[in-house]
Coordinates of C-alpha atoms (C1' of nucleotides) in Angstrom, one line a residue:
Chain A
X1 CA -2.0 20.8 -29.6
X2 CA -4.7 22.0 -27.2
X3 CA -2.9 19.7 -24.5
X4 CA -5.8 21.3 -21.2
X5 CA -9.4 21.5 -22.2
X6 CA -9.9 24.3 -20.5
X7 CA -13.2 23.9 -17.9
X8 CA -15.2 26.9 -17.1
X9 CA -12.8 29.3 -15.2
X10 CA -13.4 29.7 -11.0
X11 CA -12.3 33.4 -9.8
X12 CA -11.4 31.3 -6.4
X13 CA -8.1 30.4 -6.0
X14 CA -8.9 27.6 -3.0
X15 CA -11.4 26.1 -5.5
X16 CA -8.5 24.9 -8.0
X17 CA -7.0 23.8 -4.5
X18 CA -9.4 21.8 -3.2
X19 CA -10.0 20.4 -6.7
X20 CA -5.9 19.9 -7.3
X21 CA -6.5 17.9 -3.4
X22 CA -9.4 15.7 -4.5
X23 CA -7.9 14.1 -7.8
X24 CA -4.6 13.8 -6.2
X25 CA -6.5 11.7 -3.4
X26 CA -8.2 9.7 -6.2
X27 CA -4.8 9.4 -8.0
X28 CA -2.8 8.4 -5.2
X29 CA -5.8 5.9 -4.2
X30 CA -5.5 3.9 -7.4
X31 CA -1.7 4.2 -8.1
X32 CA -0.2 5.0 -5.2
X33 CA 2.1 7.9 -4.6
X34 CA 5.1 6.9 -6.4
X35 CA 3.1 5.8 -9.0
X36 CA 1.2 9.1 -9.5
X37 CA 3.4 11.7 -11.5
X38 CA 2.5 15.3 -11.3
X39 CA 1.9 15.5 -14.9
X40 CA -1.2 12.8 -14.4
X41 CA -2.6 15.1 -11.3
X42 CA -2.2 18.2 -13.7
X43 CA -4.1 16.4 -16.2
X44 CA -6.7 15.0 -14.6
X45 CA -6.9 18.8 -13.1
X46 CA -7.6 20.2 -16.4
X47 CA -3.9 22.5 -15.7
X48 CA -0.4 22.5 -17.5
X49 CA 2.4 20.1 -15.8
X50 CA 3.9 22.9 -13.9
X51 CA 0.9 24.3 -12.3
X52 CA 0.2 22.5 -9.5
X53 CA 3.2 24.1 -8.1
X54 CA 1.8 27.1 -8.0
X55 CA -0.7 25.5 -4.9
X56 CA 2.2 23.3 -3.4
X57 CA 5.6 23.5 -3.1
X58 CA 6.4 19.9 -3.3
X59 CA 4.6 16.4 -4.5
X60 CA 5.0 15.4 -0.8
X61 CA 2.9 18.6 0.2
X62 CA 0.1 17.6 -1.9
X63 CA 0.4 14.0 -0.4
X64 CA 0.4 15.5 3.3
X65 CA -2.7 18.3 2.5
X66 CA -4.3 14.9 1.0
X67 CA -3.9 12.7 4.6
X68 CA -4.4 16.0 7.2
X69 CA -7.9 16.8 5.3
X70 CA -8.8 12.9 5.0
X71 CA -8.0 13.0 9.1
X72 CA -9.9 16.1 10.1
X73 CA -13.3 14.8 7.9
X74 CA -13.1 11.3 9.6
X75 CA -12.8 13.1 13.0
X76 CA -15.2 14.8 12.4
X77 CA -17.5 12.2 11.7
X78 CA -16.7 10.1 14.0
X79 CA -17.0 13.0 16.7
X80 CA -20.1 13.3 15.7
X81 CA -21.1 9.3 16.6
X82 CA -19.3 10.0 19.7
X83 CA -21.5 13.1 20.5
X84 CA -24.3 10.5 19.9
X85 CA -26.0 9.3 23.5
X86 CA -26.2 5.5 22.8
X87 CA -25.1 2.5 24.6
X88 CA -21.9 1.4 24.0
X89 CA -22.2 -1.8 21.5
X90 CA -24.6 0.4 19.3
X91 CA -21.8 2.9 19.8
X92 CA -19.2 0.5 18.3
X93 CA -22.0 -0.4 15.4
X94 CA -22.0 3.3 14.7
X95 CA -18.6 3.8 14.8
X96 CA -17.8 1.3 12.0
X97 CA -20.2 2.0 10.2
X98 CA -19.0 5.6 9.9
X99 CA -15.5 4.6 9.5
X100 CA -16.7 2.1 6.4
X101 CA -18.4 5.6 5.4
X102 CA -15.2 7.1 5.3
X103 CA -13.2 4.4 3.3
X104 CA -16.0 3.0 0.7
X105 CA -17.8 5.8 -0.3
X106 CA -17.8 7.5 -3.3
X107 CA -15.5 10.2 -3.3
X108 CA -13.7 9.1 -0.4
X109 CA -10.2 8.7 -1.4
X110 CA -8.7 11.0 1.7
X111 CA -8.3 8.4 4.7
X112 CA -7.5 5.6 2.3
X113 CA -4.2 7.3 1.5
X114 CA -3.9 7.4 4.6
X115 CA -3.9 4.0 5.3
X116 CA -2.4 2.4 2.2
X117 CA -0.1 5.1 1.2
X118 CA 1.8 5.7 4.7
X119 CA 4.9 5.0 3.7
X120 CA 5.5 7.7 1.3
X121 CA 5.2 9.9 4.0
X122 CA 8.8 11.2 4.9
X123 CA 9.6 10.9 8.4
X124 CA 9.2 14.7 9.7
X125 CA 5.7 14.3 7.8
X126 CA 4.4 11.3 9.6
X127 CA 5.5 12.8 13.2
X128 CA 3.3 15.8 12.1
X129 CA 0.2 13.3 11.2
X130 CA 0.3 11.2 14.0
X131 CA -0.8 13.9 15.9
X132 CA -4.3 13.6 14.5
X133 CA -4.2 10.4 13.8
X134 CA -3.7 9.6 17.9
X135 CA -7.3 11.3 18.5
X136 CA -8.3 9.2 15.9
X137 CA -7.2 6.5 17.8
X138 CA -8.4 7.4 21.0
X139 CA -12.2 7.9 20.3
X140 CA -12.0 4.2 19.0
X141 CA -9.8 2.9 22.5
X142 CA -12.4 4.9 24.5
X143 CA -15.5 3.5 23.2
X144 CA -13.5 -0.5 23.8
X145 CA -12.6 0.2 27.2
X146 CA -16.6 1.3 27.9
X147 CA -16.9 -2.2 26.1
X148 CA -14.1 -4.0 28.3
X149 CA -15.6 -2.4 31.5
X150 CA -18.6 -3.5 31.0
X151 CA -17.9 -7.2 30.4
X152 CA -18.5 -7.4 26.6
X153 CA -15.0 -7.6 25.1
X154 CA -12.3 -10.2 26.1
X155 CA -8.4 -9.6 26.1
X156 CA -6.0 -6.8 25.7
X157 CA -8.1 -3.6 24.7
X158 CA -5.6 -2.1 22.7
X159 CA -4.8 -4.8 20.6
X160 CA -8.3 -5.3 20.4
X161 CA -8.8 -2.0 19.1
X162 CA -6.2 -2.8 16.9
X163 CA -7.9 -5.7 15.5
X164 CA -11.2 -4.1 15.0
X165 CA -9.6 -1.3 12.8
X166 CA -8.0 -3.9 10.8
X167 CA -10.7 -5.5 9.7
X168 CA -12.6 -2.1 9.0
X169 CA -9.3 -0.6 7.2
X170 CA -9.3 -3.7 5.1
X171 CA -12.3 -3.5 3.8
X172 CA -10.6 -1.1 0.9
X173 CA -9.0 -3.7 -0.4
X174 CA -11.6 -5.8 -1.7
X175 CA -15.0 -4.2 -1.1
X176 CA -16.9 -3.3 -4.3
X177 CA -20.1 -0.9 -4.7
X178 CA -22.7 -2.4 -6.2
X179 CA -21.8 -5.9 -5.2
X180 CA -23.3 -8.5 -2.4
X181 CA -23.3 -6.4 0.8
X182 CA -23.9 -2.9 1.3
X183 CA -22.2 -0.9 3.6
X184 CA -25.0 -1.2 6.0
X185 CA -24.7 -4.9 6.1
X186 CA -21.2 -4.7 6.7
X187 CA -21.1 -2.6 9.8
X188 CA -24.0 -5.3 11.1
X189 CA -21.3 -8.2 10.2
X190 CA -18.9 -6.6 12.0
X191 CA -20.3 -5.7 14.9
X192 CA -21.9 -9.4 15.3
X193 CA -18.6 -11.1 14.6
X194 CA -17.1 -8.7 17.2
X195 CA -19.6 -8.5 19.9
X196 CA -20.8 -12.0 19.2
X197 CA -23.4 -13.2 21.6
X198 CA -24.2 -9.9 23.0
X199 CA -26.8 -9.1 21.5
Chain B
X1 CA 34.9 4.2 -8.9
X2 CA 34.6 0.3 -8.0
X3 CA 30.8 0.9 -7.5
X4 CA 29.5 -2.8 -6.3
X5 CA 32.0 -4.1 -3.7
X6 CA 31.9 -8.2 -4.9
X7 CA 30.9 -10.9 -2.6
X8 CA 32.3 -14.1 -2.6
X9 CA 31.4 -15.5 -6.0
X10 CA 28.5 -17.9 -6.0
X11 CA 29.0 -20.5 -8.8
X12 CA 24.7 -21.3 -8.9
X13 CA 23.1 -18.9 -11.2
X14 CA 20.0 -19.7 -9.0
X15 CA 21.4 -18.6 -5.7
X16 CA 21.9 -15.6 -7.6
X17 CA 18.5 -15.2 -8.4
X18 CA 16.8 -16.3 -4.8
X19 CA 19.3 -13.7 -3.8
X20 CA 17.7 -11.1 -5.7
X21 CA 14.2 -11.8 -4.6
X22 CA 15.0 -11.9 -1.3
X23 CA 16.3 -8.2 -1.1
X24 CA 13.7 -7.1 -3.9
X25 CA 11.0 -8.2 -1.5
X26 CA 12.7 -6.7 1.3
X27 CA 12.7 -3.1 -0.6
X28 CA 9.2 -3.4 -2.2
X29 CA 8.3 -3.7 1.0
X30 CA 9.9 -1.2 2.3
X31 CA 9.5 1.4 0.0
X32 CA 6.7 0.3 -2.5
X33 CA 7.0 -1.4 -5.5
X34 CA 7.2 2.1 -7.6
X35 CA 9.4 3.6 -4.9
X36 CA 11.7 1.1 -5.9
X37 CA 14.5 1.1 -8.7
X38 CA 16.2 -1.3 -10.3
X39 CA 19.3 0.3 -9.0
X40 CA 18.3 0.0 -5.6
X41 CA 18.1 -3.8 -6.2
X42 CA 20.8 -4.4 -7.6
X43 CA 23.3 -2.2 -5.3
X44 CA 21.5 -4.2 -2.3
X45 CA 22.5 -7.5 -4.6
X46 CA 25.8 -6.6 -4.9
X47 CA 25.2 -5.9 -8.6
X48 CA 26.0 -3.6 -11.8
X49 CA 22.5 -1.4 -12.1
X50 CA 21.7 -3.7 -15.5
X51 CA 22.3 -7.2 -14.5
X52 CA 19.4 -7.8 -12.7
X53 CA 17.8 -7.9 -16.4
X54 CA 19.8 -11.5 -17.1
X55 CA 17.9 -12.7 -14.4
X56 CA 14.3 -11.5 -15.0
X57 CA 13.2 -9.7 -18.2
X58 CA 11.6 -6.7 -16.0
X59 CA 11.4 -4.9 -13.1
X60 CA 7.3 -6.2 -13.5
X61 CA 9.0 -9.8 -13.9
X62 CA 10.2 -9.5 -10.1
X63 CA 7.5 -8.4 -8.7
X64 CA 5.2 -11.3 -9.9
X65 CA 8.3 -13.9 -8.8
X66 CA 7.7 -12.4 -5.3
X67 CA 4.2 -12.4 -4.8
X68 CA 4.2 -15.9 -6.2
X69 CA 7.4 -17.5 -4.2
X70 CA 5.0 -15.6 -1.2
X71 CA 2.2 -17.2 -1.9
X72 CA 3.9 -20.8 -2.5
X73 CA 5.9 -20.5 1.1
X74 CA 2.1 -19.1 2.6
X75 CA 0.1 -22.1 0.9
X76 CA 2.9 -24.7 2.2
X77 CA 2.5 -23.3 6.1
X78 CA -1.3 -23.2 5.8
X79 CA -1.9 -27.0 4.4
X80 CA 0.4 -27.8 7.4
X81 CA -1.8 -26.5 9.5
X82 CA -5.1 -27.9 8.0
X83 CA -3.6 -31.4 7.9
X84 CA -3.7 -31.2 11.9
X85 CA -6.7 -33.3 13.2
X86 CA -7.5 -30.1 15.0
X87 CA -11.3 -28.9 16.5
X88 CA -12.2 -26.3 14.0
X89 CA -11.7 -23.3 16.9
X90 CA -8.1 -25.0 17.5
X91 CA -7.4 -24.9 13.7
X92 CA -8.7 -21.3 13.2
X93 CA -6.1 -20.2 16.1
X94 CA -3.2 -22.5 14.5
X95 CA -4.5 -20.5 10.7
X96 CA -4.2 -17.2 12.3
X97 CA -0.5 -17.8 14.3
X98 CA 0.9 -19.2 10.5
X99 CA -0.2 -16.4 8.8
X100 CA 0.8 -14.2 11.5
X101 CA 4.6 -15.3 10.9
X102 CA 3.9 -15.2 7.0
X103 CA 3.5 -11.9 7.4
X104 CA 5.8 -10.7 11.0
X105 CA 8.4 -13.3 11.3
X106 CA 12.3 -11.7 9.8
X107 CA 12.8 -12.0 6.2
X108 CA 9.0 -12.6 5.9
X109 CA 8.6 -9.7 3.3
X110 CA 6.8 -11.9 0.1
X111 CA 4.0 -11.9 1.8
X112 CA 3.4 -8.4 2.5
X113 CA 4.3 -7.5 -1.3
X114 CA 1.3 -9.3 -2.3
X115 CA -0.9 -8.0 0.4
X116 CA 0.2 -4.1 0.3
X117 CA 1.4 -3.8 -3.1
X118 CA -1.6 -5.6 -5.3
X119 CA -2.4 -2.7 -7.1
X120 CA 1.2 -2.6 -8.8
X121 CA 0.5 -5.7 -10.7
X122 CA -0.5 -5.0 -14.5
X123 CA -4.1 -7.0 -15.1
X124 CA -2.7 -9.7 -16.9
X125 CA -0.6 -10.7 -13.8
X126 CA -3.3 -9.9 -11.3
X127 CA -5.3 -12.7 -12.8
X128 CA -2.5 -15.1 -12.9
X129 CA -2.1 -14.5 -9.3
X130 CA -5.5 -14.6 -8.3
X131 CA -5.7 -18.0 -9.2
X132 CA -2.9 -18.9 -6.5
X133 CA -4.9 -16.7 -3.9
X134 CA -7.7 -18.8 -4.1
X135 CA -6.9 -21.6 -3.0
X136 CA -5.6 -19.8 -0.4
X137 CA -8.9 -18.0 0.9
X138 CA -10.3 -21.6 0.3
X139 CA -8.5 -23.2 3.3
X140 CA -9.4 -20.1 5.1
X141 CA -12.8 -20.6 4.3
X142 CA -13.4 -24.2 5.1
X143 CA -12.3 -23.6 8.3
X144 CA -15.0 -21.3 8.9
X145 CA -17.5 -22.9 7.2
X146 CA -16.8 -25.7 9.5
X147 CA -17.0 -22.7 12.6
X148 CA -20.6 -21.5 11.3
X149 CA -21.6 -25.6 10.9
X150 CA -20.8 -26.2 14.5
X151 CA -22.8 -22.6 15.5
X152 CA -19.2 -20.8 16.3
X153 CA -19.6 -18.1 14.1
X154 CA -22.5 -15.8 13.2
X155 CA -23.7 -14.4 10.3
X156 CA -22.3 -13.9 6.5
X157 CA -19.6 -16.6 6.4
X158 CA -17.8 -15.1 3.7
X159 CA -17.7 -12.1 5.1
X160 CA -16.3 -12.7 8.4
X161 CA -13.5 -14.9 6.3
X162 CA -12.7 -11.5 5.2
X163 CA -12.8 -9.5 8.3
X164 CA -10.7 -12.0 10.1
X165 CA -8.1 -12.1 7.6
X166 CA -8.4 -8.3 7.4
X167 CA -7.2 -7.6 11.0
X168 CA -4.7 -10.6 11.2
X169 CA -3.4 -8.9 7.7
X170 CA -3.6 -5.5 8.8
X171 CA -0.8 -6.3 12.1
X172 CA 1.9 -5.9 9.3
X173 CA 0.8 -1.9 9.8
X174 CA 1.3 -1.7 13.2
X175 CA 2.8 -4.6 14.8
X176 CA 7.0 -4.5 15.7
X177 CA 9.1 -7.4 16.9
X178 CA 10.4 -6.9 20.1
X179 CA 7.2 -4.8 21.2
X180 CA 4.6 -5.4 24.1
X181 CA 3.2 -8.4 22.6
X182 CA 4.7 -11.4 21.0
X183 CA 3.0 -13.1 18.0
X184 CA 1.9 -16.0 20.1
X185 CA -0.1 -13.5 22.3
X186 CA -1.4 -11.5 19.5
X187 CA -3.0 -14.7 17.6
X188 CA -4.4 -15.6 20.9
X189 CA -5.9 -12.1 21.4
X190 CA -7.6 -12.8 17.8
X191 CA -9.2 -16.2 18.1
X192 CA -10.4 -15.2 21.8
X193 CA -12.0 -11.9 20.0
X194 CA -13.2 -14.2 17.2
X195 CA -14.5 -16.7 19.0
X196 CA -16.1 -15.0 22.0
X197 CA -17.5 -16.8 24.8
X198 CA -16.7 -20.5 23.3
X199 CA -13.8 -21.3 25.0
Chain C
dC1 C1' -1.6 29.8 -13.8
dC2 C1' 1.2 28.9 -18.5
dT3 C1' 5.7 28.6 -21.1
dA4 C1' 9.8 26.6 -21.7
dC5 C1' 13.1 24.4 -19.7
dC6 C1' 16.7 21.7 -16.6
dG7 C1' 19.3 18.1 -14.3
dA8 C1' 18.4 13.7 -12.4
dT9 C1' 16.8 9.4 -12.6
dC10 C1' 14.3 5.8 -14.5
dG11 C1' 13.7 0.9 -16.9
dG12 C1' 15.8 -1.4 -20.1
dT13 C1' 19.3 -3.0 -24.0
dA14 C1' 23.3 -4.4 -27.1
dG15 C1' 27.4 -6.4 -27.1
dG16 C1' 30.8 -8.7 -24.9
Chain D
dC1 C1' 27.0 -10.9 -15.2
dC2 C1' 29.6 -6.0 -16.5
dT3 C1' 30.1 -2.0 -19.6
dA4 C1' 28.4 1.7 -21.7
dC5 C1' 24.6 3.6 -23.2
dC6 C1' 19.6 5.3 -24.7
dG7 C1' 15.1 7.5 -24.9
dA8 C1' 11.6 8.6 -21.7
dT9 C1' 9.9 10.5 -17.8
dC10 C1' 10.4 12.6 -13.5
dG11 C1' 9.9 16.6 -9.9
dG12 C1' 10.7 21.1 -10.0
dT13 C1' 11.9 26.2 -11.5
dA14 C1' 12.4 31.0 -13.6
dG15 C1' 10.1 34.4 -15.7
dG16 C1' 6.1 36.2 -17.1

DNA sequence: CCTACCGATCGGTAGG
DNA sequence: CCTACCGATCGGTAGG
C-alpha cells in the first residue's frame, strides 16, 4: 500500500520535531484543533498514524508546543521594534506592522492558533500561556501609554490597546496575499485610522 | 438508566427546534463547532442522542441554521439603527453599541458562531451565507462612506470598515459581563478612538 | 519511528 | 421523538 512516501531521511531527531510543529500549526490554522486528527498531521508529516507520539505525548502537547513557539517568535519580533529608538507613533506603525508580519505571512501559522484556536486549550494549559502572552501584552500597553502621555490617544488605554489588537488580530480572517493591499499598506491604514490627525 | 430527565412536554414541534438552536449555539460557541457532539446537544436539549436528526438532517444542518438565525437577528438590530435620522459619527457609535450586544449581551451566542467558527462551514454553505453577510458589511459601509464624504475618516474606506468591525468583533475574545467596563463604555471608547479629535 | 491494535466516541439511520 | 444500532474514525499504546 505504500501509505508514507518516505522523504529523504534527517539523522536529527528535533528536525522531525520542528517539522511535526510546523504542519500541525498549518493544520490546526485551517481546521482548527478538533478538526485536525493526528492521522492528517502524520500524513501531511510524511510518518505512520502513531508516530507523532513518539515527539509528544498528547494531541494537546502538540497544540501547546504550537502556541509557546508562535509566542516566543512574536516576542521576539516585536522586542526587536521595541529595541528600535523611534518616536512613539512610528513606534505603534512598526509595531503593527510586525504583528500583521506575524499573522499574514507565509508560513506563519504559530500566533494564529493562538488566537483563533484558544479554546482548545485546557485550562492548566492556558494559565501556563498567559504567562507569555502578558509580556506580549505589555510591550503593546507600554508603547499606548507613551502615546496617552503624550496627548495622541483619547480614552481608556487598556481598552484601547484592546481595540488596536483587535483590529490587527482580525486581519486573519479575511486578509488575502496577493490581493488589494499589501501588508505594508495595511500597517499605514492602521496607524492613520488610529492616530488620525496626528500626523 | 433514565438517561434524559423529560421537561414538561412542549406540544409545538418548533419550540422544540428554536430550543435546540439556542443550546447548539451556546456549545458551538463554547466549545467549537468540531468540539461539539451531537450528544452534547441533545443531552443539553433534554433529548435521546438521535433525535436531534428529526429536527435537522445534520449536525452541518445546525450549524448553518445558527449562523443564519444570527445573521437575521444582527441584520434586524442594524437596519434599526440605520433608519435613525442620526449624523453619520452618531450612527457609527449607535452601529458599534448593536453589534456590541449581538455579540456580548446573554444568550447572544449566533453571532459569534458565525464570526469564530466560519471555517467549519463546507463551501457550498459558506457561499450561501456570504450572501446574507453582505448586506450586512453594506450597512456597515455606507455609514463610512458617508464618514470619509464628510472628511471623518482617512484613507482606504474599505479597509478601515474592516478594522473597525475587527476590534468591535474581536471584544467577544476578551470582554466579560460584569467586568471593569460596561458595553455602553466600551462602544464609546471605540467611536472616540475611531473618530479622534471630531467630537 | 513503524506495526498492529484497542476501547471510546462519533455522526447518522431504520423502524416504530 | 425514542430505541437500538452501525460503520467509521478518533486519540493513544505496547512492543519492537
Amino acid at each position: 500500500m505504500n501509505v508514507a512516501k518516505r522523504k529523504p531521511r534527517r539523522n536529527n531527531e528535533s528536525n522531525r520535531r520542528e517539522e511535526l510543529l510546523r504542519v500541525s500549526a498549518k493544520l490546526f490554522r485551517e481546521k482548527g484543533f478538533d478538526g485536525t486528527s493526528i492521522r492528517d498531521i502524520s500524513a501531511a508529516a510524511g510518518m505512520h498514524s502513531g508516530s507523532p507520539f513518539y515527539h509528544f505525548k498528547t494531541k494537546q502537547d502538540i497544540l501547546v508546543a504550537v502556541m509557546e513557539q508562535g509566542l516566543a517568535e512574536g516576542l521576539r519580533r516585536t522586542e526587536e521594534v521595541m529595541a528600535l529608538a523611534l518616536p512613539p507613533e512610528q513606534r505603534l506603525k512598526e509595531l503593527i506592522r510586525a504583528q500583521l508580519g506575524t499573522i499574514l505571512e507565509e508560513g506563519s501559522d504559530f500566533i494564529p492558533v493562538l488566537l483563533y484556536d484558544w479554546r482548545s486549550l485546557t485550562l492548566a494549559n492556558r494559565r501556563r500561556i498567559v504567562a507569555l502572552k502578558d509580556r506580549y501584552d505589555a510591550l503593546w500597553q507600554q508603547v499606548i501609554d507613551d502615546l496617552k502621555r503624550a496627548g495622541h490617544m483619547p480614552g481608556d488605554a487598556q481598552l484601547v490597546r484592546l481595540l488596536i489588537l483587535g483590529a490587527v488580530n482580525w486581519t486573519g480572517t479575511w486578509y488575502r496575499a496577493g490581493g488589494r493591499l499589501s501588508l505594508d499598506e495595511v500597517a499605514e491604514g492602521c496607524a492613520r485610522l488610529f492616530l488620525q490627525g496626528e500626523r
